[in-house]
Amino acid sequence: MIEIKLIPENEFQRVREANIDTYARLALIADMCSANALATVKRAGSGHLGSSLSCLGVVTYLYHYELNIAQLGVNHPDRDIFFSSKGHDVPGHYAVLHSLGLLAEEQFQHLRRLNGTHGHPDVSIPGIEANSGSLGMGISKAKGMAMAKKLSGAKGRVMVMTGDGELQEGQIWESLQTAAFQKVNNLTAIVDYNKIQTDKSVKDIIDVGDLSRKFEAFGWHAQSCNGHDFAELEKAFTRLKQINDRPKVLIADTIKGHGVSFMEGPRALKDGNGLYPWHSGAPDDETFEAGHGEIVDRINAQLEELDLAPLNARVMATLERNRVTLKDTAEKVVTAYGDALVKIGAQRKDIVVLDADLSADCGLRPFEEAYPDRFIENGIAEQDMVSAAGGLALQGFLPIVNSFGVFLASRSNEQIYNNATEKTKIIYVCHYAGLIPAGPGKSHQSLRDISLFGALPNCTIIEPCNGFETAQALEWCVNHAEQNCMLRLIISPSPRSIVLPDDYHFSVGKGAAVTDGNNAVLFTYGPVMLHEALTAGEVLKENDFSLKVINFPWLNKVDINWLEKCVGDCDLIFSLDNHSQYGGLGDSLLNACMSTQSLRNKQLLKFAIEDFPACGTPKEVLGYHKLDGRSLATRILNARDKH
């Protein structure tokens, strides 16, 4: 077994109260927070370590020395406000809140769990001032908070952390010029200048250039310092407090993965042949023990040098060593998509693939390496990417645009609409679709994309259920579709292999039964919900109820004749959406049923996400929304009894 140890708050209190040099105390606390952040990410099985560790020194300095939050409390109107716009760094932020007793241990140690802490900042967590979302929003939101302080007469500063890669977002530059023009002088931005974004150097994605000169050109006062040196941080903030006529920015020169030798940016990039491996995900057992041990050894060496007792940590969890997980064995549709993209790219020289700093997550790296001249990396700038795709389409190319669905569908919605009005053809691929994985929280769970794309009159929306259907869907979009397409892909491994009939053909508006039944029929799509539907069918079979489960990948196209034959004599029809209850497959089926006399009098019941999505493990979150197999079975039986 592997032991995961937590440093409790009373150990931080011991260090805070010790008669030691201020900078030595801050260094100890920062290392202790780093150890706890690493431990919670390991227990969660996922999280963002690189960006947490890069800015942990700055966040430790702020809470333990610079800001008045600990003294006044997290709800006092005169408190200084700090929050992170980049959001990935929240494991480190939670660790600092816990170190001051602002975040209870029971909640802190359950990162990415239901009723624990969210995978990205959320105001439901004590001490968190704002939710993060699509990158680039933070300075604008901080500006609003700073203005609110002035309007209400409240004291205190407003500080917001951004990433350096985040500065590629256009909203950042809008907020800079308005904040300067409006003379928001109680606002300070802090750039975590670690020079690495998702898995490559910022300069290799979209170089942000000389940040001090850029901020100054927009009317801000710019200050730079070593973000890991507490003496330099103190000097920098002392200078910033003297600037009262404009907004201010601290460009903190940091190292991604700071404090764990093999996670630190320069070495990690070299070891990874130019790719940084520690942006997201939990380390394996041996790597965790090496990294955590390195930090703890350094803490104990510091304590010994200061004549303080060794660290007293306690075990918060034990895990089976080197356990095999679903992630190690299951099919991923995004991998099949990447393979299919390379094959079809060889056939179609007009295909251009666009990415927004998510090449690895979206399965694009094989295409990027095979056809670098037809791969366009746009950085964290989705709106720019989509409009560039519009220009490519107007000149006869076939753009395939990729990003996480929650960013692509919503942030770029106006640009997508504008492209659609030109009646060109573009394929949009919304990755990370739906409710699962839910650990990162609502900022990443894409539950509006079907409705947003469905409002376009010239767009076909498809979500495949397995690797075979993914390749078929891409081939159809490229070679057969005459208008725009949106391909919806989950990012996580499939919960089970979805087996389609041997004679299955990918045909517009038609699906296929993956189980037979005669008491009711349930339509759904994608690996996540098909797994739950099949589980529901298995539970219902134990209750002498026969459920017909249909894989239906066409989310806004229905062949009416096929639908009538598929439903047959079943009076109960169910739809299961990996989406909001509005605008998904359920609404599409409802419209189809109302268009034909044979189906108009049958009962259709929609299952979907009816609230903001919960954060936690797949089992926890599906159960919370009553969309897991057993809950679905119960709901189906209840519907039968009422029918």
PDB file of C-alpha atoms in Angstrom, residues 95 140 184 192 544 611 617:
ATOM      1  CA  ALA A  95      -3.361  24.286   0.463  1.00  0.00           C
ATOM      2  CA  SER A 140     -12.251  42.047 -15.971  1.00  0.00           C
ATOM      3  CA  VAL A 184      -8.879  51.546 -11.328  1.00  0.00           C
ATOM      4  CA  ASP A 192       2.587  33.706 -13.080  1.00  0.00           C
ATOM      5  CA  ASP A 544     -39.013  -8.322 -15.494  1.00  0.00           C
ATOM      6  CA  ASP A 611     -29.008  21.987 -12.739  1.00  0.00           C
ATOM      7  CA  THR A 617     -16.000  11.204  -9.352  1.00  0.00           C
TER       8      THR A 617
END
